[in-house]
PDB file of C-alpha atoms in Angstrom:
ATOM      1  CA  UNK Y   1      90.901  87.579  88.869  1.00 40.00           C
ATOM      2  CA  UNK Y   2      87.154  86.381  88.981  1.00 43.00           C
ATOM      3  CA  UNK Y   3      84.893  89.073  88.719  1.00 41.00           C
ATOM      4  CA  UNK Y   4      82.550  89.584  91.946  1.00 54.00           C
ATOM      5  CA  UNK Y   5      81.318  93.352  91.965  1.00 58.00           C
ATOM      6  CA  UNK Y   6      80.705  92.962  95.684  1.00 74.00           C
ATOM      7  CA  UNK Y   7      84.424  91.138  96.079  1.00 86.00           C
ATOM      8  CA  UNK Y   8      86.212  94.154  93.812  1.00 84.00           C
ATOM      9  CA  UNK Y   9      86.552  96.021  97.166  1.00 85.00           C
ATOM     10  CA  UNK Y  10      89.053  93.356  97.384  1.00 91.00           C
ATOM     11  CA  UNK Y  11      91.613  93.760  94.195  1.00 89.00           C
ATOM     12  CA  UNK Y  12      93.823  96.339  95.901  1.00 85.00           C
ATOM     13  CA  UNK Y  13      93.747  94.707  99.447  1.00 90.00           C
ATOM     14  CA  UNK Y  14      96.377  92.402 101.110  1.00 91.00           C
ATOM     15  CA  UNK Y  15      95.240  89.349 103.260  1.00 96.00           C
ATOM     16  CA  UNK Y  16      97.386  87.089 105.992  1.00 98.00           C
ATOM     17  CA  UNK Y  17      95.854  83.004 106.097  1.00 98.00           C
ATOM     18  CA  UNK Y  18      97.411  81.266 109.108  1.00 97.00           C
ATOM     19  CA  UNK Y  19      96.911  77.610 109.160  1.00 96.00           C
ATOM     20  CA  UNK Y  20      99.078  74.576 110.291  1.00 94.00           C
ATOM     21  CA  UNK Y  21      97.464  72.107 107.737  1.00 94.00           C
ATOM     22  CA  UNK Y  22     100.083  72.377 104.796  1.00 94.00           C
ATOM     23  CA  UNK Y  23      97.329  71.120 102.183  1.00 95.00           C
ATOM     24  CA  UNK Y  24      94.589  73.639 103.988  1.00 94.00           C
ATOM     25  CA  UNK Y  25      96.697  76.298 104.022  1.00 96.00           C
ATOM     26  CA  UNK Y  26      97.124  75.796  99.966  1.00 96.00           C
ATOM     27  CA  UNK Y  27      93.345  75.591  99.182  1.00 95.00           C
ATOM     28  CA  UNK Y  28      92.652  78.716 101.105  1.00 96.00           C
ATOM     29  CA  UNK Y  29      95.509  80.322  99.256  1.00 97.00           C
ATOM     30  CA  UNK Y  30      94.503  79.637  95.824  1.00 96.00           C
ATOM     31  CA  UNK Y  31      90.681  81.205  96.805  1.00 96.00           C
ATOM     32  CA  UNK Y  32      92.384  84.165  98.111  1.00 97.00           C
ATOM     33  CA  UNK Y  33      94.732  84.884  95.136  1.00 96.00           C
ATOM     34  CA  UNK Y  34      91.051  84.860  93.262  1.00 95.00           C
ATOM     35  CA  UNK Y  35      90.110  88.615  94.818  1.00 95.00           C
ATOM     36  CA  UNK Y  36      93.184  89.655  96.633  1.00 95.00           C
ATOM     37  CA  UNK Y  37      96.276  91.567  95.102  1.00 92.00           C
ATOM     38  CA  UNK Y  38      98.768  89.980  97.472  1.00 93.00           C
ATOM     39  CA  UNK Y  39      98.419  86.666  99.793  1.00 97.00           C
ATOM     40  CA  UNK Y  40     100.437  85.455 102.358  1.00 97.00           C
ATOM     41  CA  UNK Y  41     100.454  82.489 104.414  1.00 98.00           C
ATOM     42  CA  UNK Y  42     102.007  81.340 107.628  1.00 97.00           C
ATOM     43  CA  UNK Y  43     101.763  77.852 109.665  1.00 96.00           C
ATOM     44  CA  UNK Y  44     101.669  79.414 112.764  1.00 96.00           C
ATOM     45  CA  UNK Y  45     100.229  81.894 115.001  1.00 94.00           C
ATOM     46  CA  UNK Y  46     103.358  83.463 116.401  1.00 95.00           C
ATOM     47  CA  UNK Y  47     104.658  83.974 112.152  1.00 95.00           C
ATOM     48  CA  UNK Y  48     101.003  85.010 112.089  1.00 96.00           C
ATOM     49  CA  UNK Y  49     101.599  88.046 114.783  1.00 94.00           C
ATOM     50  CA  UNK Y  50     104.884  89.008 113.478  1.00 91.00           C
ATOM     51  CA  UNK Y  51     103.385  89.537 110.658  1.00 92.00           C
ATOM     52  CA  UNK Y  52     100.757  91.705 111.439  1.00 90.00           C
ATOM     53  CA  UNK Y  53     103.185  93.900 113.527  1.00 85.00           C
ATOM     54  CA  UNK Y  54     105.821  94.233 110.843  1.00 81.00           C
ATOM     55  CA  UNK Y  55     103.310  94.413 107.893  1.00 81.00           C
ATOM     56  CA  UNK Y  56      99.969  96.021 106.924  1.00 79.00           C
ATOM     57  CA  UNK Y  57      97.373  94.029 106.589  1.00 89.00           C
ATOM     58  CA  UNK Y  58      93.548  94.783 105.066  1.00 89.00           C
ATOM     59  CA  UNK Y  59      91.962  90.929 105.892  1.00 95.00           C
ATOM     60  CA  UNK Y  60      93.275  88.282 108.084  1.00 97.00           C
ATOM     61  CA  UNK Y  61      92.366  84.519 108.360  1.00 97.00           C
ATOM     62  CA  UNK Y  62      93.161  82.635 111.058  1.00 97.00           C
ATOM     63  CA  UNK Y  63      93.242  78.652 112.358  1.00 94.00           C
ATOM     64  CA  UNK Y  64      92.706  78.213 116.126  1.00 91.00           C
ATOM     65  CA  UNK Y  65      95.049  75.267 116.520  1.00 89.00           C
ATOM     66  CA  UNK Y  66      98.571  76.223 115.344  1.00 92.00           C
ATOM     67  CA  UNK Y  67     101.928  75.399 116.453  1.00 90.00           C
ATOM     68  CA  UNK Y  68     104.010  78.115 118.881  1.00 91.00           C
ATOM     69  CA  UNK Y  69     100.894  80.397 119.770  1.00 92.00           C
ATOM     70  CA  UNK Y  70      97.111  79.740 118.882  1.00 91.00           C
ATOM     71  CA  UNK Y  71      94.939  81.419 116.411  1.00 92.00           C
ATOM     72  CA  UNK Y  72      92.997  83.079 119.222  1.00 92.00           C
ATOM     73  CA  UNK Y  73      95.702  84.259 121.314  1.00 94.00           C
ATOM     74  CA  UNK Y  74      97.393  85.768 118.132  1.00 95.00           C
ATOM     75  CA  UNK Y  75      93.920  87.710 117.566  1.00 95.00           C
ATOM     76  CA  UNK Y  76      93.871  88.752 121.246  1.00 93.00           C
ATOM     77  CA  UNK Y  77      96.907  90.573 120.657  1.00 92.00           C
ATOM     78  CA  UNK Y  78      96.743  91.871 117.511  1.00 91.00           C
ATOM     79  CA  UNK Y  79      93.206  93.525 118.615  1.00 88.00           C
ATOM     80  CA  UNK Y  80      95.680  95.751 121.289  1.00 84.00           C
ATOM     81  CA  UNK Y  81      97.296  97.420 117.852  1.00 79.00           C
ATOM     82  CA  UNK Y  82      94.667  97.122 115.032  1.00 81.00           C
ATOM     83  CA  UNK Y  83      90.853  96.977 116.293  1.00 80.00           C
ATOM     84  CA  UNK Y  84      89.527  97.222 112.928  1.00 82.00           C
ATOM     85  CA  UNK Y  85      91.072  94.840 110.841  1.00 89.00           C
ATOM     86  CA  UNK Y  86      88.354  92.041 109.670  1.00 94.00           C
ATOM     87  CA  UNK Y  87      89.158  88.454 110.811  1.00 96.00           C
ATOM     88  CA  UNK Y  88      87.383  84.974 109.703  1.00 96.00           C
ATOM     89  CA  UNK Y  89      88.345  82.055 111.865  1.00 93.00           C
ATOM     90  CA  UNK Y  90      88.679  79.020 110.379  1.00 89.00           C
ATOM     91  CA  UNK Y  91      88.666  76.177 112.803  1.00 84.00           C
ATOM     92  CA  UNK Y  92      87.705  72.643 113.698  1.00 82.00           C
ATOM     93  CA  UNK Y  93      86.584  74.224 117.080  1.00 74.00           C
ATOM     94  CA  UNK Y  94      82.792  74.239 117.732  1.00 70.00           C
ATOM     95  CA  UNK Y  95      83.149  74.319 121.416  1.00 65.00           C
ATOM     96  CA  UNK Y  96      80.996  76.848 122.831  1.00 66.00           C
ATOM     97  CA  UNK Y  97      84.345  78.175 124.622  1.00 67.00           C
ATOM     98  CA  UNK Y  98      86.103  79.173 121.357  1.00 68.00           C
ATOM     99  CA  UNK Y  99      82.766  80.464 119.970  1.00 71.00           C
ATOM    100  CA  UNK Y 100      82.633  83.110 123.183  1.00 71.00           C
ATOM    101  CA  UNK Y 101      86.421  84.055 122.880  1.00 72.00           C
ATOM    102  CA  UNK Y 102      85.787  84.522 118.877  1.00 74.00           C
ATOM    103  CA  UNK Y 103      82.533  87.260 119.632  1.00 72.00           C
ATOM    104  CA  UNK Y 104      85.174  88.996 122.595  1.00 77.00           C
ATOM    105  CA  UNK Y 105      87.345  89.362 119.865  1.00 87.00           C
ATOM    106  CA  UNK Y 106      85.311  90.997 117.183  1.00 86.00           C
ATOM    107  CA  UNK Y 107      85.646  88.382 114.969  1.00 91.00           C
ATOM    108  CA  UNK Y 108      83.649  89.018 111.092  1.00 92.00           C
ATOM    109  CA  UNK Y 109      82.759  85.268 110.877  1.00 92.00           C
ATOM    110  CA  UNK Y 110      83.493  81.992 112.147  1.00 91.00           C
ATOM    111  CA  UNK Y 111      83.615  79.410 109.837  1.00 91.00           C
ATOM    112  CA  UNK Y 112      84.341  75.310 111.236  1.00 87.00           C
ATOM    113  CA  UNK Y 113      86.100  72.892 108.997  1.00 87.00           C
ATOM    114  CA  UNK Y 114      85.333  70.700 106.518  1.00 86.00           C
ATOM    115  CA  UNK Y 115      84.698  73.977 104.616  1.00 87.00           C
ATOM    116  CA  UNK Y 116      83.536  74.622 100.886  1.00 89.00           C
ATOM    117  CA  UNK Y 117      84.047  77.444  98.650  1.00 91.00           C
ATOM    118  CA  UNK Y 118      81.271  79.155  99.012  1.00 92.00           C
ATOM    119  CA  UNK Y 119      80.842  79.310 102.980  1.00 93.00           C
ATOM    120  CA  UNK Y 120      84.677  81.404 102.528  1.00 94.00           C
ATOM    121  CA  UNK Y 121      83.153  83.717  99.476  1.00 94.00           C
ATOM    122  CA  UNK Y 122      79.816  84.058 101.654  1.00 93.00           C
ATOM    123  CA  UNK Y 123      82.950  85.268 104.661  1.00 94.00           C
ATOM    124  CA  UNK Y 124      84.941  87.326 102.149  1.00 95.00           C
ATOM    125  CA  UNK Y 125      81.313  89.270 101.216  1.00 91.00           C
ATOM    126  CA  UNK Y 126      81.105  90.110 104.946  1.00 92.00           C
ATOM    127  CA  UNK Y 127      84.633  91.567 105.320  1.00 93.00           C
ATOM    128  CA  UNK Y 128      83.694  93.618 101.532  1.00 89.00           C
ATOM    129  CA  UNK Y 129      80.693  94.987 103.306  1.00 84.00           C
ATOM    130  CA  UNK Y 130      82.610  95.857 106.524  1.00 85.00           C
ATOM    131  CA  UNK Y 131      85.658  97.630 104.660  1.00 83.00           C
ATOM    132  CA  UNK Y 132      83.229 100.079 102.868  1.00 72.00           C
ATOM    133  CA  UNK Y 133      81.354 100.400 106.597  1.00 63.00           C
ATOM    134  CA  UNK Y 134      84.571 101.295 107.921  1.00 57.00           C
ATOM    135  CA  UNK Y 135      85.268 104.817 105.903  1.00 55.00           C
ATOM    136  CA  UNK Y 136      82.650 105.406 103.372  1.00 61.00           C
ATOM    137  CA  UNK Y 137      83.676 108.956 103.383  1.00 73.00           C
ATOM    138  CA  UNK Y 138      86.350 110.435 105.248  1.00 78.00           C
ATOM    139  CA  UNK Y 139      86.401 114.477 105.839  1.00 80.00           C
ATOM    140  CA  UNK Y 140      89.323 116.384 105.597  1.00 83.00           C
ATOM    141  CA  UNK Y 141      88.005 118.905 106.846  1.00 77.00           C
ATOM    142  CA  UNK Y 142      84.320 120.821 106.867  1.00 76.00           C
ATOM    143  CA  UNK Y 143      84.680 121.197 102.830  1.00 80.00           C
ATOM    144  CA  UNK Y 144      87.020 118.242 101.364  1.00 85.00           C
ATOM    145  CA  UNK Y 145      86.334 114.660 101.807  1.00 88.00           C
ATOM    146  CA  UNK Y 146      87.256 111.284  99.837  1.00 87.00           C
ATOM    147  CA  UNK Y 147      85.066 109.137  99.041  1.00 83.00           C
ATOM    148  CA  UNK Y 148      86.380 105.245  99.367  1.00 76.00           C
ATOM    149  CA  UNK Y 149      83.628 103.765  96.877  1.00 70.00           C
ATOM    150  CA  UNK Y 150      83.813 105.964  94.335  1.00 76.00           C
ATOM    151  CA  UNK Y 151      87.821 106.151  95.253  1.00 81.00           C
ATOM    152  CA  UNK Y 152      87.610 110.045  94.301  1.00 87.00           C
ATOM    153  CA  UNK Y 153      88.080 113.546  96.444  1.00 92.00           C
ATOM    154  CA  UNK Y 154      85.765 116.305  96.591  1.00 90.00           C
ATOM    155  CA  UNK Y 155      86.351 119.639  97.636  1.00 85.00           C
ATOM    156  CA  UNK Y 156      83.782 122.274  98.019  1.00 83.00           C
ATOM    157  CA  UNK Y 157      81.422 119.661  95.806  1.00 82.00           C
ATOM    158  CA  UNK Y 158      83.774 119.590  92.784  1.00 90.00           C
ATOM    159  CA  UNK Y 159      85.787 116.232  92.014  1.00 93.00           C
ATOM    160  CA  UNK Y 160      89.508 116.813  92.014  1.00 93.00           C
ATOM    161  CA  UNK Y 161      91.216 113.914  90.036  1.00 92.00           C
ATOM    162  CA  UNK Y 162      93.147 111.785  91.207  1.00 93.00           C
ATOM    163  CA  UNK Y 163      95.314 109.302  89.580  1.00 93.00           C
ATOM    164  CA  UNK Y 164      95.549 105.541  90.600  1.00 88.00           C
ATOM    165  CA  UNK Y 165      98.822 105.459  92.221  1.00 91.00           C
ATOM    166  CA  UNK Y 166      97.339 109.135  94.259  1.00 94.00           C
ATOM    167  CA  UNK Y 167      94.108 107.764  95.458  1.00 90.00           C
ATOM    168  CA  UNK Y 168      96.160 104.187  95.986  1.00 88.00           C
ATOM    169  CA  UNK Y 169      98.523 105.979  98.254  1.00 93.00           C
ATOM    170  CA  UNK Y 170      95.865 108.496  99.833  1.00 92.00           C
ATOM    171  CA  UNK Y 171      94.045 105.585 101.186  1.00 86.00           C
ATOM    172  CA  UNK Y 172      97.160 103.660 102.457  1.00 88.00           C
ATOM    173  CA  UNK Y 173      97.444 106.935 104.635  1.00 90.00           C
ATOM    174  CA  UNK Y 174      93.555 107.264 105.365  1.00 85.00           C
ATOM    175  CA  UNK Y 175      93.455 103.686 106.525  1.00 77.00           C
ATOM    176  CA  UNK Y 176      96.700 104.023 109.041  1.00 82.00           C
ATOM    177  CA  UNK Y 177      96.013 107.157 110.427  1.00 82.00           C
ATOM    178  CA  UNK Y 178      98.410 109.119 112.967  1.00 84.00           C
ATOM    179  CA  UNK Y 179     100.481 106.324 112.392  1.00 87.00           C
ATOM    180  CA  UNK Y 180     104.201 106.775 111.375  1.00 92.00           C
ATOM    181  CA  UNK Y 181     104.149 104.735 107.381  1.00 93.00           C
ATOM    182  CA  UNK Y 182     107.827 104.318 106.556  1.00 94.00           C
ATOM    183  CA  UNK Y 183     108.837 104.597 103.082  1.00 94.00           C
ATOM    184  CA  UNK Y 184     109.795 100.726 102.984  1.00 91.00           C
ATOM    185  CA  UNK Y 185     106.360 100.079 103.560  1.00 91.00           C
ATOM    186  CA  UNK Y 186     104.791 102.228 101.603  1.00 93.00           C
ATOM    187  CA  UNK Y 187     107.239 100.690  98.675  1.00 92.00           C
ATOM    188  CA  UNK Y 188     106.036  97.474  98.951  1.00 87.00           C
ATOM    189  CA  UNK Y 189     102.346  98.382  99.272  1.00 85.00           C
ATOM    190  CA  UNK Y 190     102.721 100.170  95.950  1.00 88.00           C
ATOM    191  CA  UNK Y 191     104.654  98.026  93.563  1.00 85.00           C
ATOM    192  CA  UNK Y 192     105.130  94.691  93.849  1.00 73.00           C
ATOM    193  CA  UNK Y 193     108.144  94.335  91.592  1.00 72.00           C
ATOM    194  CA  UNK Y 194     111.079  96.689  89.900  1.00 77.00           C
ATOM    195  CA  UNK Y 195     110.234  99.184  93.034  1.00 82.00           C
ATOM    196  CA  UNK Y 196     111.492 102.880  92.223  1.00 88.00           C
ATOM    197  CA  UNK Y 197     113.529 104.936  94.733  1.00 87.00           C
ATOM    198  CA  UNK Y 198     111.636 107.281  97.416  1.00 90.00           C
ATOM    199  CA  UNK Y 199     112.192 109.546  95.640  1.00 94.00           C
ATOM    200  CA  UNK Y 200     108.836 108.499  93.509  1.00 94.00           C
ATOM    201  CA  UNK Y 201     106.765 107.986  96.829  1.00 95.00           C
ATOM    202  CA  UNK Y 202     108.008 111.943  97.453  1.00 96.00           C
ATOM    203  CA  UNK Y 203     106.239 112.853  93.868  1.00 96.00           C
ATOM    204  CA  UNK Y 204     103.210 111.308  94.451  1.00 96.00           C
ATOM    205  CA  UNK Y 205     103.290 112.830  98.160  1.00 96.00           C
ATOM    206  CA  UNK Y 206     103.973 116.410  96.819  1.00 96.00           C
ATOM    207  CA  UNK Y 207     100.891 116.105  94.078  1.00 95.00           C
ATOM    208  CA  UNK Y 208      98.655 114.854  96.840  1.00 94.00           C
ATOM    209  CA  UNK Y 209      99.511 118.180  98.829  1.00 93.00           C
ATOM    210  CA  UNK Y 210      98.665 119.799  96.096  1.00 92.00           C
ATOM    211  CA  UNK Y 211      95.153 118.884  96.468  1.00 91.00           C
ATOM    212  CA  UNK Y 212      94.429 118.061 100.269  1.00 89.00           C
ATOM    213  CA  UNK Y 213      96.508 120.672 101.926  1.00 79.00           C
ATOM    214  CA  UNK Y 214      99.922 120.797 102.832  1.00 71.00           C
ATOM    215  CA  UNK Y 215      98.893 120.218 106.567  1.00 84.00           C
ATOM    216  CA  UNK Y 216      97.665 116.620 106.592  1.00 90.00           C
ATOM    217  CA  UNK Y 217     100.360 114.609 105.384  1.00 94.00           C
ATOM    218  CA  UNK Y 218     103.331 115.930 107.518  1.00 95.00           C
ATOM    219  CA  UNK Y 219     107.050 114.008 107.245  1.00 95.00           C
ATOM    220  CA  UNK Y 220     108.686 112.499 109.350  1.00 95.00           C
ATOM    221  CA  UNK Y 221     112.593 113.166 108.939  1.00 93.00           C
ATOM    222  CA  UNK Y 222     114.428 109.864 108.124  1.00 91.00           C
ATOM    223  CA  UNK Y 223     111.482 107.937 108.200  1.00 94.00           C
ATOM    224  CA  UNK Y 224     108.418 108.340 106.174  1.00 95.00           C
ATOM    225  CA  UNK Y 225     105.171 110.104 106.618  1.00 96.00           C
ATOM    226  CA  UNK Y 226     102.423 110.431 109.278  1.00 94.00           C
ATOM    227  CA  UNK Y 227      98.614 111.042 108.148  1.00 92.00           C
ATOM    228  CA  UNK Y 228      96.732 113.421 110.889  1.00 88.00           C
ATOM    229  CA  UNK Y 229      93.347 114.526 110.325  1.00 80.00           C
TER     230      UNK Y 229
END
């Protein structure tokens, strides 16, 4: 992976590229697999919403003109379940139209085709810097809080370790929370090959208890796990 200290933010995150344009679609990939730990790409923007339902996405890139359901329209409704994920458009589009739709949508930067390398780094710097504006810190409560950029917790101003797969699995939760994470998910966030039984996702739950409080990360029978704060 190239080595960007401002792109790093990026080595644990997933990212969804939706383009029509076969050979586009490729080019785009090969950037993202640069900075990203897992890329996927779909030709569409109805693949493109069913996968941001089903899936759990950090950055998303989208085309405006795609088969089934356009880039925009996909955006529009992912916004009504996820209002914080970054999204760069990229799109032959200059109309002033798509421009106004893009800024309704919250969109982290608009980028028009022919592209070049450097325009989608210059993008992928923006969403970096908007991750880390996200959560720099998140309390747990009036004496413990994590600190995303520094990927450590702090209780009562002393550092409690945390191993990768802890502070890995912490922020899956931190990022998603009061949402219900099912243990299939929260498999294939954490390994992306020879995945273990739940029963591993359970250890790592229990240790994390340990140091945040039983009260935070509460189960959900059958299912998984649901983050409240």
């Amino acid at each position: 992976m190239k080595s960007n200290s401002r792109l790093d933010i990026l080595s644990d995150k997933k990212v969804l590229c939706a383009d029509d344009n076969e050979g586009i679609l490729k080019e785009i990939i090969e950037i993202l697999e640069l900075f990203f730990k897992d890329v996927v790409g779909v030709n569409n923007g109805e693949r493109a919403l069913d996968e941001a339902k089903n899936n759990l996405y950090d950055v998303m890139i989208f085309d405006i003109s795609m088969p089934n359901m356009d880039g925009l329209e996909a955006i529009k409704k992912i916004r009504k379940f996820n209002k914080k994920v970054p999204i760069i458009i990229l799109s032959a589009h200059t109309d002033q139209e798509y421009l106004w739709r893009a800024v309704d949508l919250k969109i982290t930067k608009y980028l028009t085709k022919p592209f070049i390398k450097e325009e989608i780094l210059d993008a992928l710097e923006l969403v970096a810097l908007e991750l880390v504006d996200y959560n720099p810190t998140l309390s747990l409560n009036e004496h413990c809080f994590y600190d995303f950029s520094k990927k450590q917790l702090e209780n009562e101003n002393r550092v409690i370790p945390l191993s990768k797969s802890e502070s890995r699995l912490l922020e899956y939760f931190f990022n998603n929370l009061n949402q219900v994470i099912t243990y299939d998910l929260i498999l294939d966030y954490m390994w992306d090959y020879d995945k273990p039984s739940k029963e591993a996702v359970k250890a790592i739950v229990k240790e994390l208890r340990k140091k945040i409080g039983g009260d935070v990360i509460k189960n959900i029978y059958g299912l998984g796990y649901k983050c409240e704060i």
